[in-house]
Short mmCIF file of C-alpha atoms and ligand atoms in Angstrom, two decimals:
data_model
loop_
_atom_site.label_atom_id
_atom_site.label_comp_id
_atom_site.label_asym_id
_atom_site.label_seq_id
_atom_site.Cartn_x
_atom_site.Cartn_y
_atom_site.Cartn_z
CA UNK A 8 42.11 -12.73 -25.58
CA UNK A 9 45.01 -11.15 -27.43
CA UNK A 10 44.62 -8.52 -30.09
CA UNK A 11 46.85 -6.96 -32.71
CA UNK A 12 46.09 -3.83 -34.68
CA UNK A 13 48.33 -2.32 -37.34
CA UNK A 14 48.20 1.12 -38.95
CA UNK A 15 50.24 2.82 -41.64
CA UNK A 16 50.58 3.32 -45.35
CA UNK A 17 53.42 1.81 -47.38
CA UNK A 18 54.95 5.22 -48.13
CA UNK A 19 53.61 7.05 -45.13
CA UNK A 20 55.76 8.18 -42.23
CA UNK A 21 55.62 4.97 -40.21
CA UNK A 22 53.89 1.66 -39.50
CA UNK A 23 52.43 1.33 -36.04
CA UNK A 24 51.25 -1.66 -34.05
CA UNK A 25 49.32 -2.11 -30.83
CA UNK A 26 49.33 -5.53 -29.16
CA UNK A 27 47.06 -6.15 -26.23
CA UNK A 28 46.26 -8.99 -23.84
CA UNK A 29 49.63 -10.67 -23.12
CA UNK A 30 50.55 -11.45 -19.53
CA UNK A 31 53.17 -9.46 -17.65
CA UNK A 32 56.81 -10.46 -17.21
CA UNK A 33 57.47 -11.89 -20.68
CA UNK A 34 61.10 -11.02 -21.54
CA UNK A 35 61.01 -8.80 -24.65
CA UNK A 36 63.87 -6.78 -26.14
CA UNK A 37 64.08 -4.44 -29.10
CA UNK A 38 66.86 -6.66 -30.47
CA UNK A 39 64.51 -9.66 -30.57
CA UNK A 40 61.90 -7.67 -32.53
CA UNK A 41 64.48 -6.14 -34.88
CA UNK A 42 65.93 -9.54 -35.65
CA UNK A 43 62.55 -10.79 -36.88
CA UNK A 44 62.11 -7.64 -38.93
CA UNK A 45 65.57 -8.19 -40.48
CA UNK A 46 64.62 -11.79 -41.39
CA UNK A 47 61.47 -10.52 -43.12
CA UNK A 48 63.59 -8.30 -45.35
CA UNK A 49 65.82 -11.10 -46.55
CA UNK A 50 65.70 -13.06 -49.76
CA UNK A 51 67.13 -12.99 -53.26
CA UNK A 52 64.76 -11.36 -55.76
CA UNK A 53 63.44 -8.50 -53.67
CA UNK A 54 63.08 -5.03 -55.19
CA UNK A 55 64.63 -1.63 -54.56
CA UNK A 56 62.63 -0.84 -51.43
CA UNK A 57 64.55 -3.34 -49.28
CA UNK A 58 67.74 -1.42 -50.05
CA UNK A 59 66.20 1.73 -48.65
CA UNK A 60 64.72 0.23 -45.49
CA UNK A 61 66.44 -1.25 -42.42
CA UNK A 62 63.30 -1.96 -40.44
CA UNK A 63 63.55 -1.34 -36.71
CA UNK A 64 60.89 -1.07 -34.05
CA UNK A 65 60.73 1.66 -31.49
CA UNK A 66 59.00 0.40 -28.35
CA UNK A 67 56.64 3.13 -27.24
CA UNK A 68 54.87 1.39 -24.37
CA UNK A 69 54.11 -1.82 -22.52
CA UNK A 70 57.70 -2.86 -21.76
CA UNK A 71 59.87 -1.90 -18.75
CA UNK A 72 63.39 -3.18 -18.07
CA UNK A 73 63.05 -5.67 -20.96
CA UNK A 74 59.83 -7.30 -19.62
CA UNK A 75 56.21 -6.82 -20.61
CA UNK A 76 53.99 -4.97 -18.17
CA UNK A 77 50.70 -6.55 -19.24
CA UNK A 78 49.65 -3.20 -20.65
CA UNK A 79 49.11 -2.54 -24.37
CA UNK A 80 52.44 -2.70 -26.24
CA UNK A 81 52.84 0.01 -28.89
CA UNK A 82 55.55 -0.23 -31.55
CA UNK A 83 56.55 2.16 -34.31
CA UNK A 84 58.52 1.32 -37.46
CA UNK A 85 59.69 4.35 -39.40
CA UNK A 86 59.51 4.12 -43.25
CA UNK A 87 62.87 5.50 -44.40
CA UNK A 88 61.35 5.91 -47.89
CA UNK A 89 58.90 8.46 -46.47
CA UNK A 90 61.44 11.20 -47.14
CA UNK A 91 60.91 10.60 -50.88
CA UNK A 92 57.12 10.69 -50.55
CA UNK A 93 56.40 13.72 -48.37
CA UNK A 94 54.54 15.50 -51.19
CA UNK A 95 52.55 12.60 -52.76
CA UNK A 96 51.68 11.28 -49.29
CA UNK A 97 51.07 14.63 -47.62
CA UNK A 98 48.29 14.86 -45.00
CA UNK A 99 47.55 18.40 -46.14
CA UNK A 100 46.77 19.80 -49.58
CA UNK A 101 49.85 20.48 -51.70
CA UNK A 102 50.63 23.06 -54.40
CA UNK A 103 52.72 20.68 -56.52
CA UNK A 104 51.10 18.51 -59.21
CA UNK A 105 50.94 14.92 -57.98
CA UNK A 106 50.59 12.09 -60.50
CA UNK A 107 47.17 10.50 -60.37
CA UNK A 108 47.26 6.73 -61.01
CA UNK A 109 44.53 5.54 -63.34
CA UNK A 110 45.87 2.20 -64.63
CA UNK A 111 45.03 -0.76 -62.32
CA UNK A 112 47.38 -3.76 -62.05
CA UNK A 113 45.63 -7.12 -62.48
CA UNK A 114 46.15 -9.30 -59.39
CA UNK A 115 46.55 -6.39 -56.98
CA UNK A 116 43.82 -4.61 -55.00
CA UNK A 117 43.94 -1.54 -57.29
CA UNK A 118 40.67 -1.92 -59.19
CA UNK A 119 38.59 -3.24 -56.31
CA UNK A 120 40.01 -0.65 -53.94
CA UNK A 121 38.97 2.36 -55.99
CA UNK A 122 35.50 1.04 -56.64
CA UNK A 123 34.82 -0.06 -53.05
CA UNK A 124 36.19 3.08 -51.38
CA UNK A 125 35.16 5.55 -54.13
CA UNK A 126 38.64 6.93 -54.85
CA UNK A 127 39.72 8.89 -57.94
CA UNK A 128 43.40 7.87 -57.59
CA UNK A 129 44.65 4.27 -57.35
CA UNK A 130 47.49 5.46 -55.09
CA UNK A 131 44.88 5.55 -52.26
CA UNK A 132 44.39 1.78 -52.64
CA UNK A 133 48.02 0.84 -53.27
CA UNK A 134 49.26 2.30 -50.02
CA UNK A 135 47.33 0.15 -47.57
CA UNK A 136 46.96 -3.00 -49.68
CA UNK A 137 50.80 -3.18 -50.05
CA UNK A 138 52.53 -6.09 -48.36
CA UNK A 139 54.59 -3.45 -46.54
CA UNK A 140 51.93 -3.87 -43.80
CA UNK A 141 53.42 -7.24 -42.95
CA UNK A 142 56.43 -5.51 -41.35
CA UNK A 143 54.03 -4.28 -38.63
CA UNK A 144 52.41 -7.67 -38.34
CA UNK A 145 55.73 -9.44 -37.94
CA UNK A 146 56.91 -6.91 -35.33
CA UNK A 147 53.69 -7.33 -33.33
CA UNK A 148 53.82 -11.13 -33.50
CA UNK A 149 57.30 -11.29 -32.05
CA UNK A 150 55.62 -10.97 -28.66
CA UNK A 151 53.74 -14.20 -29.40
CA UNK A 152 56.97 -15.85 -30.52
CA UNK A 153 58.81 -14.77 -27.41
CA UNK A 154 55.94 -15.91 -25.19
CA UNK A 155 55.88 -19.36 -26.80
CA UNK A 156 59.65 -19.75 -26.30
CA UNK A 157 59.03 -19.64 -22.55
CA UNK A 158 57.12 -22.91 -22.96
CA UNK A 159 59.69 -24.59 -25.20
CA UNK A 160 57.56 -23.95 -28.29
CA UNK A 161 59.36 -22.69 -31.38
CA UNK A 162 58.05 -21.70 -34.79
CA UNK A 163 60.18 -21.88 -37.89
CA UNK A 164 59.82 -22.05 -41.61
CA UNK A 165 61.47 -22.82 -44.93
CA UNK A 166 60.71 -22.30 -48.59
CA UNK A 167 59.64 -25.55 -50.20
CA UNK A 168 59.58 -24.30 -53.77
CA UNK A 169 59.83 -21.19 -55.95
CA UNK A 170 58.73 -21.26 -59.59
CA UNK A 171 57.97 -24.97 -59.42
CA UNK A 172 61.52 -25.90 -58.38
CA UNK A 173 61.40 -28.45 -55.55
CA UNK A 174 64.27 -30.18 -53.74
CA UNK A 175 65.31 -33.71 -54.67
CA UNK A 176 64.72 -34.94 -51.14
CA UNK A 177 61.67 -33.17 -49.89
CA UNK A 178 62.00 -32.42 -46.19
CA UNK A 179 58.22 -31.91 -45.88
CA UNK A 180 57.67 -35.61 -46.56
CA UNK A 181 60.07 -36.42 -43.72
CA UNK A 182 58.05 -34.25 -41.40
CA UNK A 183 54.77 -35.81 -42.45
CA UNK A 184 56.12 -39.34 -41.99
CA UNK A 185 57.42 -38.32 -38.56
CA UNK A 186 60.96 -39.32 -39.61
CA UNK A 187 62.53 -36.57 -37.63
CA UNK A 188 64.77 -36.56 -34.56
CA UNK A 189 63.16 -36.65 -31.15
CA UNK A 190 64.75 -33.36 -30.26
CA UNK A 191 63.51 -31.73 -33.50
CA UNK A 192 63.19 -27.98 -33.13
CA UNK A 193 61.44 -25.66 -35.56
CA UNK A 194 63.89 -22.96 -34.52
CA UNK A 195 66.84 -25.01 -35.77
CA UNK A 196 64.98 -25.56 -39.03
CA UNK A 197 64.52 -21.81 -39.43
CA UNK A 198 68.17 -21.18 -38.58
CA UNK A 199 69.14 -23.60 -41.36
CA UNK A 200 66.79 -21.93 -43.86
CA UNK A 201 68.13 -18.52 -42.90
CA UNK A 202 71.54 -19.62 -44.24
CA UNK A 203 70.12 -19.81 -47.74
CA UNK A 204 69.49 -16.70 -49.90
CA UNK A 205 66.06 -18.06 -50.78
CA UNK A 206 65.46 -19.87 -47.46
CA UNK A 207 65.50 -23.39 -48.89
CA UNK A 208 67.12 -26.45 -47.24
CA UNK A 209 68.85 -27.82 -50.34
CA UNK A 210 71.93 -26.27 -51.98
CA UNK A 211 71.22 -27.63 -55.48
CA UNK A 212 67.69 -26.36 -55.33
CA UNK A 213 68.95 -22.95 -54.19
CA UNK A 214 71.18 -22.63 -57.26
CA UNK A 215 68.35 -23.59 -59.63
CA UNK A 216 65.94 -21.20 -57.98
CA UNK A 217 68.39 -18.27 -58.17
CA UNK A 218 68.84 -18.98 -61.88
CA UNK A 219 65.09 -19.02 -62.40
CA UNK A 220 64.67 -15.72 -60.54
CA UNK A 221 67.37 -14.21 -62.75
CA UNK A 222 65.43 -15.34 -65.81
CA UNK A 223 62.23 -13.87 -64.38
CA UNK A 224 64.01 -10.57 -63.73
CA UNK A 225 65.39 -10.46 -67.27
CA UNK A 226 61.91 -11.08 -68.64
CA UNK A 227 60.34 -8.47 -66.33
CA UNK A 228 58.31 -11.26 -64.75
CA UNK A 229 57.68 -12.48 -61.22
CA UNK A 230 57.46 -15.82 -59.37
CA UNK A 231 55.54 -17.39 -56.48
CA UNK A 232 56.10 -20.52 -54.43
CA UNK A 233 55.22 -22.70 -51.50
CA UNK A 234 56.21 -22.09 -47.92
CA UNK A 235 56.18 -24.54 -44.99
CA UNK A 236 55.78 -23.24 -41.46
CA UNK A 237 56.33 -25.63 -38.56
CA UNK A 238 55.87 -25.36 -34.81
CA UNK A 239 57.52 -27.76 -32.35
CA UNK A 240 57.14 -28.38 -28.62
CA UNK A 241 53.34 -28.13 -28.83
CA UNK A 242 51.30 -29.38 -25.88
CA UNK A 243 48.48 -31.84 -26.50
CA UNK A 244 45.06 -30.19 -26.38
CA UNK A 245 45.10 -26.70 -27.94
CA UNK A 246 41.82 -26.00 -29.71
CA UNK A 247 38.52 -27.89 -29.60
CA UNK A 248 36.00 -29.74 -31.72
CA UNK A 249 33.16 -28.55 -29.46
CA UNK A 250 32.35 -25.69 -31.80
CA UNK A 251 33.58 -24.93 -35.33
CA UNK A 252 35.10 -21.60 -34.42
CA UNK A 253 37.22 -23.13 -31.67
CA UNK A 254 39.18 -25.43 -33.98
CA UNK A 255 42.93 -24.81 -34.10
CA UNK A 256 43.21 -25.64 -37.81
CA UNK A 257 40.36 -23.26 -38.64
CA UNK A 258 42.13 -20.43 -36.86
CA UNK A 259 45.38 -21.23 -38.64
CA UNK A 260 43.57 -21.20 -42.01
CA UNK A 261 42.19 -17.74 -41.32
CA UNK A 262 45.55 -16.34 -40.22
CA UNK A 263 47.40 -17.64 -43.26
CA UNK A 264 44.75 -16.68 -45.79
CA UNK A 265 45.03 -13.09 -44.55
CA UNK A 266 48.68 -12.83 -45.58
CA UNK A 267 49.16 -10.89 -48.81
CA UNK A 268 49.31 -13.08 -51.95
CA UNK A 269 48.53 -16.37 -50.13
CA UNK A 270 46.05 -18.35 -52.21
CA UNK A 271 46.05 -21.77 -50.54
CA UNK A 272 46.71 -23.35 -47.15
CA UNK A 273 46.98 -26.94 -46.08
CA UNK A 274 47.61 -28.61 -42.76
CA UNK A 275 49.70 -31.76 -42.81
CA UNK A 276 49.31 -33.77 -46.01
CA UNK A 277 46.23 -31.70 -46.90
CA UNK A 278 45.51 -31.82 -50.63
CA UNK A 279 47.62 -34.96 -51.19
CA UNK A 280 45.55 -36.92 -48.66
CA UNK A 281 42.46 -36.31 -50.80
CA UNK A 282 43.96 -38.67 -53.39
CA UNK A 283 44.88 -41.50 -51.03
CA UNK A 284 43.19 -44.48 -49.37
CA UNK A 285 42.31 -43.84 -45.75
CA UNK A 286 44.78 -46.49 -44.67
CA UNK A 287 47.60 -44.45 -46.24
CA UNK A 288 46.35 -41.17 -44.98
CA UNK A 289 45.88 -41.43 -41.19
CA UNK A 290 48.45 -41.71 -38.41
CA UNK A 291 48.57 -44.98 -36.48
CA UNK A 292 48.51 -44.66 -32.70
CA UNK A 293 51.51 -46.24 -30.97
CA UNK A 294 53.14 -46.41 -27.55
CA UNK A 295 56.55 -44.73 -27.72
CA UNK A 296 58.64 -44.92 -24.56
CA UNK A 297 55.50 -45.62 -22.63
CA UNK A 298 53.74 -42.53 -24.01
CA UNK A 299 50.93 -42.46 -26.54
CA UNK A 300 52.27 -41.23 -29.87
CA UNK A 301 51.82 -41.53 -33.62
CA UNK A 302 53.67 -43.45 -36.28
CA UNK A 303 53.34 -40.60 -38.79
CA UNK A 304 52.23 -36.98 -38.68
CA UNK A 305 50.18 -36.65 -41.85
CA UNK A 306 47.55 -34.81 -39.83
CA UNK A 307 50.13 -32.05 -39.37
CA UNK A 308 49.80 -32.07 -35.58
CA UNK A 309 46.04 -31.44 -35.43
CA UNK A 310 43.17 -33.92 -35.11
CA UNK A 311 39.57 -32.96 -34.42
CA UNK A 312 40.65 -29.34 -34.31
CA UNK A 313 42.94 -30.16 -31.37
CA UNK A 314 46.75 -30.26 -31.23
CA UNK A 315 48.15 -33.83 -31.01
CA UNK A 316 51.50 -32.81 -29.51
CA UNK A 317 53.40 -33.56 -32.71
CA UNK A 318 54.81 -30.65 -34.76
CA UNK A 319 52.22 -28.49 -36.46
CA UNK A 320 52.87 -28.39 -40.19
CA UNK A 321 51.33 -25.71 -42.36
CA UNK A 322 51.99 -25.39 -46.05
CA UNK A 323 50.86 -22.32 -47.97
CA UNK A 324 50.95 -21.22 -51.61
CA UNK A 325 51.98 -17.69 -52.55
CA UNK A 326 50.98 -16.43 -55.94
CA UNK A 327 53.53 -14.50 -58.05
CA UNK A 328 53.89 -10.73 -57.28
CA UNK A 329 51.24 -8.82 -59.20
CA UNK A 330 53.41 -5.90 -60.30
CA UNK A 331 55.17 -6.85 -63.53
CA UNK A 332 57.93 -4.98 -65.35
CA UNK A 333 56.61 -6.50 -68.59
CA UNK A 334 52.97 -5.94 -67.67
CA UNK A 335 49.86 -7.70 -68.93
CA UNK A 336 46.81 -5.88 -70.32
CA UNK A 337 44.45 -3.75 -68.30
CA UNK A 338 42.13 -0.74 -68.88
CA UNK A 339 43.17 2.87 -68.35
CA UNK A 340 40.29 4.20 -66.30
CA UNK A 341 40.82 7.76 -67.60
CA UNK A 342 40.36 6.73 -71.26
CA UNK A 343 38.64 3.32 -70.89
CA UNK A 344 41.13 2.03 -73.46
CA UNK A 345 43.14 -1.20 -73.24
CA UNK A 346 46.69 -0.56 -72.15
CA UNK A 347 49.65 -2.37 -70.45
CA UNK A 348 49.38 -2.28 -66.66
CA UNK A 349 51.37 0.28 -64.71
CA UNK A 350 54.94 -0.48 -63.74
CA UNK A 351 55.71 0.29 -60.14
CA UNK A 352 58.86 -0.56 -58.20
CA UNK A 353 58.28 -3.97 -56.62
CA UNK A 354 59.77 -7.34 -55.78
CA UNK A 355 60.35 -10.10 -58.32
CA UNK A 356 59.99 -12.77 -55.62
CA UNK A 357 58.98 -12.42 -51.98
CA UNK A 358 58.48 -16.07 -51.02
CA UNK A 359 61.38 -16.15 -48.52
CA UNK A 360 59.91 -13.12 -46.72
CA UNK A 361 56.49 -14.72 -46.87
CA UNK A 362 57.76 -17.74 -44.93
CA UNK A 363 58.91 -15.43 -42.10
CA UNK A 364 55.48 -13.77 -42.15
CA UNK A 365 53.98 -17.28 -41.95
CA UNK A 366 55.99 -17.86 -38.77
CA UNK A 367 54.45 -14.70 -37.33
CA UNK A 368 50.97 -15.91 -38.30
CA UNK A 369 51.39 -19.35 -36.76
CA UNK A 370 53.02 -17.95 -33.60
CA UNK A 371 50.09 -15.57 -33.15
CA UNK A 372 47.45 -18.34 -33.36
CA UNK A 373 49.39 -20.62 -31.02
CA UNK A 374 49.89 -17.89 -28.45
CA UNK A 375 46.19 -17.13 -28.60
CA UNK A 376 45.23 -20.77 -28.02
CA UNK A 377 47.84 -21.23 -25.30
CA UNK A 378 46.46 -18.26 -23.40
CA UNK A 379 42.92 -19.42 -23.96
CA UNK A 380 43.78 -22.75 -22.41
CA UNK A 381 46.20 -21.79 -19.69
CA UNK A 382 45.19 -18.20 -18.93
CA UNK A 383 47.18 -16.17 -16.44
CA UNK A 384 47.84 -12.47 -15.85
CA UNK A 385 51.54 -12.99 -15.34
CA UNK A 386 53.94 -15.33 -17.18
CA UNK A 387 54.55 -17.14 -13.90
CA UNK A 388 50.86 -17.92 -13.48
CA UNK A 389 50.58 -19.19 -17.09
CA UNK A 390 53.61 -21.39 -16.55
CA UNK A 391 52.20 -22.94 -13.38
CA UNK A 392 48.94 -23.78 -15.13
CA UNK A 393 50.82 -25.24 -18.06
CA UNK A 394 53.06 -27.38 -15.86
CA UNK A 395 50.18 -28.64 -13.81
CA UNK A 396 48.21 -29.70 -16.91
CA UNK A 397 51.15 -31.39 -18.62
CA UNK A 398 52.19 -33.33 -15.54
CA UNK A 399 48.74 -34.87 -15.12
CA UNK A 400 47.80 -35.47 -18.72
CA UNK A 401 48.95 -39.06 -19.20
CA UNK A 402 48.26 -40.03 -15.63
CA UNK A 403 44.62 -39.07 -16.22
CA UNK A 404 44.32 -41.18 -19.38
CA UNK A 405 45.86 -44.14 -17.59
CA UNK A 406 43.63 -43.70 -14.56
CA UNK A 407 40.46 -43.49 -16.67
CA UNK A 408 41.16 -46.44 -18.96
CA UNK A 409 43.99 -48.63 -17.75
CA UNK A 410 43.87 -50.42 -14.43
C1 EPS B 290 57.22 -4.31 -49.23
C2 EPS B 290 57.40 -3.05 -49.66
C3 EPS B 290 57.01 -2.65 -51.00
C4 EPS B 290 57.16 -3.79 -51.98
C5 EPS B 290 56.42 -5.04 -51.49
C6 EPS B 290 56.56 -5.34 -50.06
O1 EPS B 290 57.81 -1.57 -51.36
P1 EPS B 290 57.56 -0.57 -52.59
O2 EPS B 290 56.14 -0.74 -53.04
O3 EPS B 290 57.83 0.81 -52.05
O4 EPS B 290 58.57 -0.93 -53.62
O5 EPS B 290 58.55 -4.14 -52.06
O6 EPS B 290 55.06 -4.94 -51.77
C7 EPS B 290 54.52 -5.70 -52.79
C8 EPS B 290 55.23 -6.57 -53.45
C9 EPS B 290 53.14 -5.52 -53.04
O7 EPS B 290 52.66 -6.07 -54.06
O8 EPS B 290 52.49 -4.83 -52.32
C10 EPS B 290 57.69 -4.76 -47.91
O9 EPS B 290 58.16 -3.99 -47.07
O10 EPS B 290 57.61 -6.00 -47.68
#
């Protein structure tokens, strides 16, 4: 079992992570973690905070000579902005007058936070509910990403749409119809998306999206979008139908729905398949180079809660950022009068960053299911189990059915 725990407030001193349960001897460098943190900060349309921060992880424990020890890994990411918040975020009482926030933003956790935790200042809710936490989550999940790489599994992502602007040729359809090269790698896909300021795969679409973000900015408004996260090199057989909480797709659903601002998740052709005939919705079984395969991948790489060996395709919808510079109506809790919601520095669009966070989420689930299936206290042991299983998989099917 692997575990990940994050701590830290958005404008506190630092974000911290503890990751536990990974085998020893996984190569892991600070550069690898920092690169994922850098990718999470990218994207046209982000707010002022990203100009202040250059997120970097300090490795406090669990790694020696660039390899994991099998012990808990502790990471620390300093918030550079903390210097501007020492008084409002002080651990001790302060003499200075600190602004008390009384105007909740619709769509954020402000109102529910103060009522649930009995606070008299919305700042107390803002700090932990902020998507800043995802920096810690991404940093922690790099271990999962690095672990998967050792098995030839890569996880990548791209932005499918922002503000309802889709590409002319939708790459997601190509993935679902299995019209991709045999050596398809999710890593290469991510590298391609990283070349775009909004992490899309189409140049025309990129231009249109940037124009739409500029319009949103001018209007003091925000935008959301759809992200696609893909994993390639997946072995057959991760997850199980034997019990509902062992299903791989169920675990993916949970992990994605826990990302800030995600309001919908689908695996494979998901919502579209609900509108189709069964004959147009399922993936025919074929023999490809003497190996059992599928004509299409509308199931998104999972059938019966178990990985099919084809790429895992997850699509998720991110709602627009809740903080608006031209705010909508709310109630000032100190007067109980209707008022425009509070303006607070924020992003106009964070969909590109969300796709990178989605990679972290999918990598985490896959690492968890890989370790559940193949076990091992050291990377070498896990690899031996993996190899042994893969080598015998098709021989077993042939032996059981085909004489
Ligand atoms: C974020 C840091 C935040 C926001 C954003 C995500 O910085 P600040 O609040 O200091 O400007 O940019 O958070 C939200 C959009 C949100 O609604 O919580 C980050 O590091 O990703």
